[in-house]
Coordinates of C-alpha atoms in Angstrom, one line a residue:
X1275 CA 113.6 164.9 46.4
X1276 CA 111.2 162.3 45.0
X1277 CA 112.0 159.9 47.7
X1278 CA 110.3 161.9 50.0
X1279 CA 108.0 163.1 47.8
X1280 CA 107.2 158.9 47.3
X1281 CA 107.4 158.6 51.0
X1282 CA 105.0 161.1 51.9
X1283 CA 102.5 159.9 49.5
X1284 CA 102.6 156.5 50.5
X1285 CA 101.8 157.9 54.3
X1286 CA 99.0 160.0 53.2
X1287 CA 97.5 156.8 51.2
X1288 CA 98.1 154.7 54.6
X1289 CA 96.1 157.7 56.8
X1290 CA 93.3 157.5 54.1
X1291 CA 93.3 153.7 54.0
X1292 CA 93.1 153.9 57.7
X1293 CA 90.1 156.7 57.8
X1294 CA 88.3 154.3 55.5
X1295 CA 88.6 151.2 57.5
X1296 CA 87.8 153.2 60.7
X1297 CA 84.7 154.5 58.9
X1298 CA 83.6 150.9 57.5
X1299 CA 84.3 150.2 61.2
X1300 CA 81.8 153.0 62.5
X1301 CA 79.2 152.5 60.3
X1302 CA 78.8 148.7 59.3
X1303 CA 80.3 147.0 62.8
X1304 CA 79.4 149.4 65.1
X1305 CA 76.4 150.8 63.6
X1306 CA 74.0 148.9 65.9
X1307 CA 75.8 149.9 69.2
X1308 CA 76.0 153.7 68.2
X1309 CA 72.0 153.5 67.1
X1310 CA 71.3 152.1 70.4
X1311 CA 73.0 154.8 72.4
X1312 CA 71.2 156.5 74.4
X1313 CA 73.1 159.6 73.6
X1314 CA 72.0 159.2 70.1
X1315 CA 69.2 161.6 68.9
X1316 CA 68.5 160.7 65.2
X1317 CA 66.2 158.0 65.8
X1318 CA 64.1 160.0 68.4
X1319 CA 64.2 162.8 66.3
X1320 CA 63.3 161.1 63.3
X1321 CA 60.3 159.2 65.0
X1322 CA 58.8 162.8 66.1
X1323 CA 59.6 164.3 62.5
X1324 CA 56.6 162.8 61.2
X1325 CA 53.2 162.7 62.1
X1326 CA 52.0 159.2 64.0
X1327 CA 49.3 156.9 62.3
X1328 CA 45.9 157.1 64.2
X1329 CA 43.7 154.7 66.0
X1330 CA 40.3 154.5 64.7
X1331 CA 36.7 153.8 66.9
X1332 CA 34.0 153.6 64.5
X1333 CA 35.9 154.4 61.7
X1334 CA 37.2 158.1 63.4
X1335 CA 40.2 158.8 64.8
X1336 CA 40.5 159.6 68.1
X1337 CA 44.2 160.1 67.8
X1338 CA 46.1 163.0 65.7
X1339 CA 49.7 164.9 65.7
X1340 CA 50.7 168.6 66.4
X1341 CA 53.3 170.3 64.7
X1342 CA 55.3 171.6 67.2
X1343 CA 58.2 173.3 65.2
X1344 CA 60.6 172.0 67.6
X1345 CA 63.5 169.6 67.0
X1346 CA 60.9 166.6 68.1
X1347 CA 58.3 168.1 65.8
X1348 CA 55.0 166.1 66.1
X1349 CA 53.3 165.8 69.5
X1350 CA 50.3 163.0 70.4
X1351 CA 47.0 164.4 70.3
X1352 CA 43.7 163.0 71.9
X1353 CA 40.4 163.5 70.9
X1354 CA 38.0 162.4 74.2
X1355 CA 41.5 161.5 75.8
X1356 CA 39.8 160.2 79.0
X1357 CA 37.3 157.8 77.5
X1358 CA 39.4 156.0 75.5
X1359 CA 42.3 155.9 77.5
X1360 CA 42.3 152.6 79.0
X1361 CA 42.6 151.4 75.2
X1362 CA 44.8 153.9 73.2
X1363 CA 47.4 154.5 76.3
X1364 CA 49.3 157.4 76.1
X1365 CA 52.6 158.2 73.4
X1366 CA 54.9 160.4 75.4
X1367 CA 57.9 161.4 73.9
X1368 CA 59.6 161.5 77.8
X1369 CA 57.8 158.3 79.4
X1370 CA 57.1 156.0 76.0
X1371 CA 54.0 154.3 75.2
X1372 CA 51.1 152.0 76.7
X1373 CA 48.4 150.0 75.7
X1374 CA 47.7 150.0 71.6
X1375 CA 49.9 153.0 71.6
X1376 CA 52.7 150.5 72.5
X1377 CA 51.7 147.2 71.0
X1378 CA 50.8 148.7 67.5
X1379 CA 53.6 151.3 67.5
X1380 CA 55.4 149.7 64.4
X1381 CA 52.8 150.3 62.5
X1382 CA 51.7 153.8 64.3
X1383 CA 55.1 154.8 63.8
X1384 CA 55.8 153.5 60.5
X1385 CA 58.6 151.1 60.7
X1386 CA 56.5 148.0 60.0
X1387 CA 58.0 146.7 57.0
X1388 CA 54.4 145.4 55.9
X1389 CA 53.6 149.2 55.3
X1390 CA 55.3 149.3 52.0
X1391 CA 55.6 147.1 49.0
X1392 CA 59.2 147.3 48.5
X1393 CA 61.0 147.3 52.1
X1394 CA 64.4 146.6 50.6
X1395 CA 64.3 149.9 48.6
X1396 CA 63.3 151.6 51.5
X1397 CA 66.1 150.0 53.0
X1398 CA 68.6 151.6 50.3
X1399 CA 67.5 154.8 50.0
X1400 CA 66.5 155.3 54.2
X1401 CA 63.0 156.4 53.1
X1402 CA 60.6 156.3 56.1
X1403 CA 56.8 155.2 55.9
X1404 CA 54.5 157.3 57.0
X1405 CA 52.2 156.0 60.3
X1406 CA 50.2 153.4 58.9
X1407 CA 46.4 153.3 61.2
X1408 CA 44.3 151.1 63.4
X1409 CA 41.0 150.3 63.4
X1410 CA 39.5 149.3 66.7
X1411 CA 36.6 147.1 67.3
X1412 CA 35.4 149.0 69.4
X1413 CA 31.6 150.3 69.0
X1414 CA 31.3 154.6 70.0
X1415 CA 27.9 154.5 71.0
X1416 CA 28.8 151.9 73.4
X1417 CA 32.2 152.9 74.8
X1418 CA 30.2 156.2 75.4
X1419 CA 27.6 154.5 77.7
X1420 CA 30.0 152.5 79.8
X1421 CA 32.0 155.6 80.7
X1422 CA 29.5 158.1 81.2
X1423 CA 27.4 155.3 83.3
X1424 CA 30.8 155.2 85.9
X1425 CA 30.1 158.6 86.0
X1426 CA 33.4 159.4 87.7
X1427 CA 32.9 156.3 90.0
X1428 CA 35.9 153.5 90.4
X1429 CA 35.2 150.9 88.6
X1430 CA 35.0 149.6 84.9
X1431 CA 33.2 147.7 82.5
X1432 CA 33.9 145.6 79.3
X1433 CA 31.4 144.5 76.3
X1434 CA 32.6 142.0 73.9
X1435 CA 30.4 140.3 71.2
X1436 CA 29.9 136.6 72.0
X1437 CA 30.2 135.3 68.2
X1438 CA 33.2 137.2 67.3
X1439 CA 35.0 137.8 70.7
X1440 CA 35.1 141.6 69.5
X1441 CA 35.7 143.9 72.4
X1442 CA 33.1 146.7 71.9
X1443 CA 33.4 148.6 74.8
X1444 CA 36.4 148.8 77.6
X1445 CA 36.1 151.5 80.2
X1446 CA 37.6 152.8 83.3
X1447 CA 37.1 155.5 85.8
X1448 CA 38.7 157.2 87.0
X1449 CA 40.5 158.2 84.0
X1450 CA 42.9 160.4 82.6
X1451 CA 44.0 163.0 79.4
X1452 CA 46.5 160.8 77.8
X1453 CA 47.6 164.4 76.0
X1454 CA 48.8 165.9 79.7
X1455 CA 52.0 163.6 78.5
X1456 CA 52.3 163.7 75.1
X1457 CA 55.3 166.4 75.2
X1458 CA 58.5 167.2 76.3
X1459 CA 58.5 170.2 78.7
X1460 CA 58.1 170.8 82.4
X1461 CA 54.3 170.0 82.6
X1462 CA 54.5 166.7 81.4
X1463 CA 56.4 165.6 83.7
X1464 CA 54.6 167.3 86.6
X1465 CA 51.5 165.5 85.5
X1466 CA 53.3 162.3 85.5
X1467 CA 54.3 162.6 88.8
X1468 CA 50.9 163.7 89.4
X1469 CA 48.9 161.0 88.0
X1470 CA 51.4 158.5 90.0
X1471 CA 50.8 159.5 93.0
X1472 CA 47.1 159.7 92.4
X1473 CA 45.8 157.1 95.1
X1474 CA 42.6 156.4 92.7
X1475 CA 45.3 155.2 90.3
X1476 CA 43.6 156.8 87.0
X1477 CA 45.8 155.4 85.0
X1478 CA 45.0 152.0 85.8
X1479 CA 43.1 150.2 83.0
X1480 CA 40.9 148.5 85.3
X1481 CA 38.8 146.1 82.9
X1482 CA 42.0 144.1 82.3
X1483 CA 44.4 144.9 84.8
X1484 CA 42.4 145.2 87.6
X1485 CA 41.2 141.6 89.6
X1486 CA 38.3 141.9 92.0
X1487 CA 36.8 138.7 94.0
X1488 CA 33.9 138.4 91.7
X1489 CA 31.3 138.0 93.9
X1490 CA 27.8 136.0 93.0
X1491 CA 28.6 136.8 89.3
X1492 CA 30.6 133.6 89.5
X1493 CA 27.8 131.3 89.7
X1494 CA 27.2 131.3 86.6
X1495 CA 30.1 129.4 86.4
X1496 CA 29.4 127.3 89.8
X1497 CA 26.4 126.4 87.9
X1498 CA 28.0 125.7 84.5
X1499 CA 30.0 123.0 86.4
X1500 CA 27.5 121.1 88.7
X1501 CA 25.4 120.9 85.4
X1502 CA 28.1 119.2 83.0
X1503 CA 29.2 116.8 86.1
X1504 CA 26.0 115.9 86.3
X1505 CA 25.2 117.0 90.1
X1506 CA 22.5 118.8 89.0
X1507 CA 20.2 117.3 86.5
X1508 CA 17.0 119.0 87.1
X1509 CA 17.0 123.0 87.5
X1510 CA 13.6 122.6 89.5
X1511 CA 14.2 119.7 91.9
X1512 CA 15.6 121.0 95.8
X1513 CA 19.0 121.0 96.0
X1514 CA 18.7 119.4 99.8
X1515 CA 20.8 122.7 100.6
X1516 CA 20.9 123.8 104.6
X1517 CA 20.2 128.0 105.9
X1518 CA 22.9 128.5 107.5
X1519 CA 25.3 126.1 105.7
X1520 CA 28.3 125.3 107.9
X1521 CA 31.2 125.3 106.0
X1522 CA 32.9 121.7 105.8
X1523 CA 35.7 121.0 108.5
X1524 CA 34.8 124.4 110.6
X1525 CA 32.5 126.1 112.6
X1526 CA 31.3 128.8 110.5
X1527 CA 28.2 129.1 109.3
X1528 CA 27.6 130.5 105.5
X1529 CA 24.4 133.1 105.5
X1530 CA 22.2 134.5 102.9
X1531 CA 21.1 138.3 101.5
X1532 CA 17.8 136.8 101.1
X1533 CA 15.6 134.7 103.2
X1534 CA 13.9 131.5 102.4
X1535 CA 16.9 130.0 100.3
X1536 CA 17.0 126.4 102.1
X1537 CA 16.1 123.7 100.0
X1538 CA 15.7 125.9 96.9
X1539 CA 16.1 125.0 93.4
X1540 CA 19.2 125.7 91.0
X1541 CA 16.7 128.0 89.5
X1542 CA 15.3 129.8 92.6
X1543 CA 19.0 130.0 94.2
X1544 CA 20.5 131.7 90.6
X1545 CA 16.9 133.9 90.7
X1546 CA 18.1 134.9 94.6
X1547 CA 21.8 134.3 94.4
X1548 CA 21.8 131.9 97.1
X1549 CA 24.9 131.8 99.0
X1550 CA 24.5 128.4 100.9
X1551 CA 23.0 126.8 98.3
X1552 CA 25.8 127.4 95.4
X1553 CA 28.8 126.8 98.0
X1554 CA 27.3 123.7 98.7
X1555 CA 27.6 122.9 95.1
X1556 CA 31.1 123.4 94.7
X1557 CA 31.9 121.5 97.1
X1558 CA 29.6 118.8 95.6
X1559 CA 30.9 119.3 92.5
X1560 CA 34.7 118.8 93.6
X1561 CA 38.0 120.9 93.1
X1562 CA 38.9 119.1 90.0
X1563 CA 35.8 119.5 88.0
X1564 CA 35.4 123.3 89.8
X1565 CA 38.9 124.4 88.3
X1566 CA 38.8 122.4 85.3
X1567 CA 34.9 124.6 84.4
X1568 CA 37.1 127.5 85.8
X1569 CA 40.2 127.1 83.4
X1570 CA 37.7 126.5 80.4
X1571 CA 35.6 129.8 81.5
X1572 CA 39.5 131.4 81.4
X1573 CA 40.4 131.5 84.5
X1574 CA 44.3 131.1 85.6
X1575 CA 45.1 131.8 81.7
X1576 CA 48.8 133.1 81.6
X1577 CA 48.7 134.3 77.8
X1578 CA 45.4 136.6 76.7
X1579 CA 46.3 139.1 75.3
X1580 CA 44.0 141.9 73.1
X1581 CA 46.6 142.6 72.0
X1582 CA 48.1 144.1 75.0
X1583 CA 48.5 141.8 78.1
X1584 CA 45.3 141.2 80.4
X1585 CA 45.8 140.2 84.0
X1586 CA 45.3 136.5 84.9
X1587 CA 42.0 135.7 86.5
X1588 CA 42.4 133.3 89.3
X1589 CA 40.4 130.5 90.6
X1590 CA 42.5 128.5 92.9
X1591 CA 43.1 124.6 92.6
X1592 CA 44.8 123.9 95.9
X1593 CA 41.9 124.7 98.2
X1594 CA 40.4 122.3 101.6
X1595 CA 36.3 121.8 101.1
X1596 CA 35.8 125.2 102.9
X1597 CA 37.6 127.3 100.7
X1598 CA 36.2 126.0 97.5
X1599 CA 32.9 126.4 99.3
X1600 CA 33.8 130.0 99.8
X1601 CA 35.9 129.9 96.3
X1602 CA 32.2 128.9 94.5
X1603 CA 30.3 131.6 95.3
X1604 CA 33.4 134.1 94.3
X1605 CA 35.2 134.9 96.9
X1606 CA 38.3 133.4 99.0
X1607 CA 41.0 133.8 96.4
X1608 CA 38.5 133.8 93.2
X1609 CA 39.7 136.6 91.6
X1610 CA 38.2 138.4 87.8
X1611 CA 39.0 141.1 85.2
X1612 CA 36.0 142.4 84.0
X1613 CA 37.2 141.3 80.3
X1614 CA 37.1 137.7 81.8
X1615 CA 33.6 137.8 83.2
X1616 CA 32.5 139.3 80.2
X1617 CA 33.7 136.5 78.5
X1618 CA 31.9 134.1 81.6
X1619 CA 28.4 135.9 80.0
X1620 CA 29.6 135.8 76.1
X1621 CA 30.3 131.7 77.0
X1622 CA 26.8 131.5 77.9
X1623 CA 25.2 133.4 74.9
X1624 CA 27.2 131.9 72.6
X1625 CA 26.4 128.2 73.4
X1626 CA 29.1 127.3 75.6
X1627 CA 31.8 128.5 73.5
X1628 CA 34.1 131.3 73.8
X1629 CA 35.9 133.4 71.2
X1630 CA 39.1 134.4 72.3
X1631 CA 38.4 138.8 72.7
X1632 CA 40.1 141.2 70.3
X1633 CA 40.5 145.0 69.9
X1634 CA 42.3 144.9 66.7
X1635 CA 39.7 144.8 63.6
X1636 CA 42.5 145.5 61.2
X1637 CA 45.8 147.8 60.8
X1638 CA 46.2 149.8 56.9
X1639 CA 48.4 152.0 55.7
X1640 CA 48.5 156.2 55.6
X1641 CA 45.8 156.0 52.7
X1642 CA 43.6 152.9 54.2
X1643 CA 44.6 150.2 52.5
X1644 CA 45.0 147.0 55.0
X1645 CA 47.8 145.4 56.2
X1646 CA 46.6 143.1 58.4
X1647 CA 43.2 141.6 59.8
X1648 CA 42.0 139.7 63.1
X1649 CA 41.7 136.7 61.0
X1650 CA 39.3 134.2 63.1
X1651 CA 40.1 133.6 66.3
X1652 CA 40.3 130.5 68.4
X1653 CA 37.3 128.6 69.6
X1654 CA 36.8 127.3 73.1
X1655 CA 34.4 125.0 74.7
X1656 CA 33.5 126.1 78.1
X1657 CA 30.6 123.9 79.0
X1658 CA 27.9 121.8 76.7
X1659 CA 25.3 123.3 74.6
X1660 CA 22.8 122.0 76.6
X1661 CA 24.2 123.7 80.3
X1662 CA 24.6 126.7 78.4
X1663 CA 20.7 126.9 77.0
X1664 CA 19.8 126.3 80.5
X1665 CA 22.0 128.6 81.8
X1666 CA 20.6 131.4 79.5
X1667 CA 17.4 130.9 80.9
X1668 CA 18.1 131.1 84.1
X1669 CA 20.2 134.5 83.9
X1670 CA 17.5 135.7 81.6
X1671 CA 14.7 134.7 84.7
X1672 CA 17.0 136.7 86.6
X1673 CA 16.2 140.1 84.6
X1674 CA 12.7 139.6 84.5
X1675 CA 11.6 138.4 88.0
X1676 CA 15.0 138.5 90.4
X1677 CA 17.4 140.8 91.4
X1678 CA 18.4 142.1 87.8
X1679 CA 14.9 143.6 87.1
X1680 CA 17.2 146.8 86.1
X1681 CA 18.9 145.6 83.2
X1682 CA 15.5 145.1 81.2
X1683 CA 15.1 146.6 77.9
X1684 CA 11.6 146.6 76.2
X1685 CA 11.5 144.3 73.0
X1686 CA 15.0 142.6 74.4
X1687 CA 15.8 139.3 75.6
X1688 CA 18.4 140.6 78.6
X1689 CA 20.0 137.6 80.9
X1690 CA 22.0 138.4 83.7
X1691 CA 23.4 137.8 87.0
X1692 CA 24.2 140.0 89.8
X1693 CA 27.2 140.3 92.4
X1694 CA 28.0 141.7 95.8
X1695 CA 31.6 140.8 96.8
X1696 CA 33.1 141.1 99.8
X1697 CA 36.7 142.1 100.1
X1698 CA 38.4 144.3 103.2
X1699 CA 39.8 142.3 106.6
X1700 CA 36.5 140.6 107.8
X1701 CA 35.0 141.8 105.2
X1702 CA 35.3 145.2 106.8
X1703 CA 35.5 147.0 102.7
X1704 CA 33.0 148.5 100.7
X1705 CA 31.6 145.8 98.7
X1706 CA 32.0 146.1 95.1
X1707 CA 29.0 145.8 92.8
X1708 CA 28.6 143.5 90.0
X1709 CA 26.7 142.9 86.9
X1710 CA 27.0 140.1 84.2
X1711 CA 24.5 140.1 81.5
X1712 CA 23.7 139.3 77.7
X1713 CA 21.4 140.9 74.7
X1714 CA 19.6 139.8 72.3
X1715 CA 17.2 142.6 70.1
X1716 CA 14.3 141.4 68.9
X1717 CA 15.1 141.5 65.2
X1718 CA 18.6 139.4 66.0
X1719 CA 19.1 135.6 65.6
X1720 CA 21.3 135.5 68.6
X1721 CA 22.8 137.3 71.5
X1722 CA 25.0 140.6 70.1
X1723 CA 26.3 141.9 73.4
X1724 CA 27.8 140.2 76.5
X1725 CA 28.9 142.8 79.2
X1726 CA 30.7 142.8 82.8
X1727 CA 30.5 145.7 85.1
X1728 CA 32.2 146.2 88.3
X1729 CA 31.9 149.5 90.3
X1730 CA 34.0 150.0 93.7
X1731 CA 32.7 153.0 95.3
X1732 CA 33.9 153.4 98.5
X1733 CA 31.8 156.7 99.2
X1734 CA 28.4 155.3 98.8
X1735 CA 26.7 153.8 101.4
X1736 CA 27.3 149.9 102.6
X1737 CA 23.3 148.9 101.6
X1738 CA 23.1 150.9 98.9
X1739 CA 26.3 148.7 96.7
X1740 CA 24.3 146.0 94.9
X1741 CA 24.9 144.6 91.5
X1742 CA 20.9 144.8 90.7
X1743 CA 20.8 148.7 92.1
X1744 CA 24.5 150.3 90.6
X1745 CA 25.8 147.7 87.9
X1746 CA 22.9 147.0 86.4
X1747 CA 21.7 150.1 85.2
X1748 CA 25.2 150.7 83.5
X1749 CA 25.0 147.6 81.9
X1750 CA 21.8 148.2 80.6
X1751 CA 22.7 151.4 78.9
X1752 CA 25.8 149.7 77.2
X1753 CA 23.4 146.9 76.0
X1754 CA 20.5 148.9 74.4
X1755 CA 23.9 151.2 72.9
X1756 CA 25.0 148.0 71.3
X1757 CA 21.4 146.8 69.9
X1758 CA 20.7 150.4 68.9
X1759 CA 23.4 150.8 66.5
X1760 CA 24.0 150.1 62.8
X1761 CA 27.2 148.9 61.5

């Protein structure tokens, strides 16, 4: 009888030597596979089970969390969801996340193991942080101005501060309620497919994902190059430029807007945005030197980021003498964020050099206390001092006697350059309207704002798009925001 008694113990100690090995098994050498699963819930439920850090705009949230009751417990809130969705994104519990929403979700979320002192121990005992916040660079007054000045119309614009690179403003319209997709049930996913199949594409964050052909705007940077090469060496001698100007190799002759543009100066053909003059330049100036101003200005930079991922501006190296022509006064395939133009204006404000743009001021924990800063950011040279001084006069000549007359503010030193780009087969499309421009307050020892704006508004009519007439005006109001407020 005690054989068997010995025999069945021995079994029983080899089925719980076996259930211990098989759970050893589960939970130490499988443990990653099963977390990942799909199938899995406790993560997702545990990510919902506590409310989500905020993101901050002038030290405010304009984020919060609902308590649901439900198994996935806290939903996203939005406060002003529209105007600051091109910059929060959206946190959907169905569709994931976007923009800072996605690129600062460790630390919204909590799981950023620099949200707590002693990580290990966290570790141990499977204690979760609570959402740790971000504080934007962003400037309210500001953001308010460029959204409201869209007033519903496509386009976007973005303000950055030329010493810093701080982004202080980053609209786009049309826009959307990131809180239609914050849940779980039915209607969240009816307005996704809704806002998908939206052919004004609200939830495209046109400021950085968004290239246009940038129009007149880039002569500024035509200019910035033909004055460090050395073709131009005074801004007031003729430019021996031809009206019409036949583009090199072809047939085709290259018009102007205005009249009375052959033969001008730099500083007449910036005041007038002189189309024969400046692609004559370019093509003076050379492809090298053209795409070598270009790459320092940003353009055909793979790797901005603010932090989320900007599209790549384009200003194309490969091109004949007629296309750079073309490519010099903005157009062929010269294509811009707004961000990047911005930071064509901040360049020239900020003495030739640009600071790389940020949106990120700092990230702290639950009860404020900061995790991480901006730290300074990288410095680069996009043309001498001396081009850029002359540069800022000439775009502020352009606010006070040329075609930016409408970006003027009283006590202000404004400079700035408009744009009409043509886009569309034979330039068939609504041309979009551009602005570029700088401010300094009178009270300021340099230049505090440098903005783009870009509105596409295909239901206006043709002679009524200018950058002077529609972008300027926005601009202005996202300047005189900027200059009127107190940090």
């Amino acid at each position: 009888m005690a054989r068997y008694i010995r025999h069945a113990a021995c079994f029983c100690a080899l089925l719980l030597m076996a259930l211990l090995v098989n759970a050893a098994r589960v939970q130490v050498v499988q443990a990653r596979a099963h977390g990942e699963n799909p199938a899995n819930r406790r993560e997702t439920i545990a990510r919902y089970g506590r409310e989500r850090g905020d993101i901050l705009v002038g030290g405010r949230p304009v984020t919060g969390s609902r308590d649901t009751g439900e198994q996935l417990r806290y939903e996203r809130t939005y406060t002003d969801g529209p105007l600051y969705a091109p910059v929060t994104g959206f946190a959907s519990q169905e569709y994931g996340t976007s923009f800072l929403e996605h690129t600062e979700d460790s630390v919204l979320s909590g799981s950023d193991p620099l949200l707590t002192p002693f990580p290990l121990w966290n570790d141990f005992t499977r204690r979760r942080n609570p959402g740790g916040n971000v504080v934007t660079t962003l400037n309210r007054a500001a953001q308010k101005a460029a959204f409201h000045g869209l007033g519903g119309r496509k386009g976007a614009v973005a303000a950055v501060e030329p010493a810093t690179g701080r982004v202080l403003a980053l609209a786009s319209s049309p826009s959307y309620d990131p809180a239609a997709l914050s849940g779980n049930d039915p209607r969240v996913g009816r307005a996704w497919a809704r806002l998908n199949a939206d052919v004004d594409k609200p939830m495209l964050n046109r400021a950085v994902r968004q290239t246009y052909p940038p129009g007149s705007t880039f002569k500024v940077v035509t200019a910035a190059a033909a004055l460090d090469a050395g073709v131009i060496k005074d801004v007031d001698a003729p430019t021996d430029s031809p009206e019409p100007y036949t583009l090199p190799g072809t047939t085709t002759s290259l018009t102007n807007e205005s009249e009375g543009c052959e033969d001008l100066s730099l500083r007449e053909a910036f005041r007038w945005s002189c189309n024969t003059v400046f692609a004559k330049l370019g093509v003076k100036v050379g492809a090298r030197d053209m795409t070598a101003t270009a790459h320092a200005f940003g353009f055909n930079d793979h790797s901005l980021r603010i932090p989320f991922s900007v599209a790549r501006s384009t200003f194309d190296p490969t091109v004949d003498k007629a296309q750079l022509a073309l490519s010099s006064i903005g157009q062929y395939n010269t294509r811009a964020t707004p961000l990047q133009m911005a930071m064509v204006s901040a360049a020239v404000a900020n003495g030739g050099q640009i600071r790389t743009p940020y949106l990120v001021e700092r990230t702290t924990t639950d009860d404020g206390d900061t995790v991480a800063t901006a730290g300074s950011r990288p410095v680069r040279q996009a043309m001498y001092p001396a081009t850029a001084a002359r540069l800022k006069e000439l775009m502020a000549q352009v606010v006070t006697e040329g075609t930016g007359t409408n970006a003027a503010i009283p006590g202000a030193v404004v400079g700035g350059k408009t744009g009409t780009a043509q886009h569309g087969i034979g330039n068939s499309g609504t041309p979009y309207a551009w602005f570029v421009s700088w401010a300094q307050g009178e009270r300021d020892m340099e230049p505090k704002v440098a903005v783009a704006v870009v509105v596409e508004d295909a239901s206006a009519v043709r002679g009524d798009i200018t950058g002077g007439g529609v972008a300027a005006p926005i601009a202005r109001a996202v300047m005189k925001a900027v200059l009127n407020s107190r940090y």
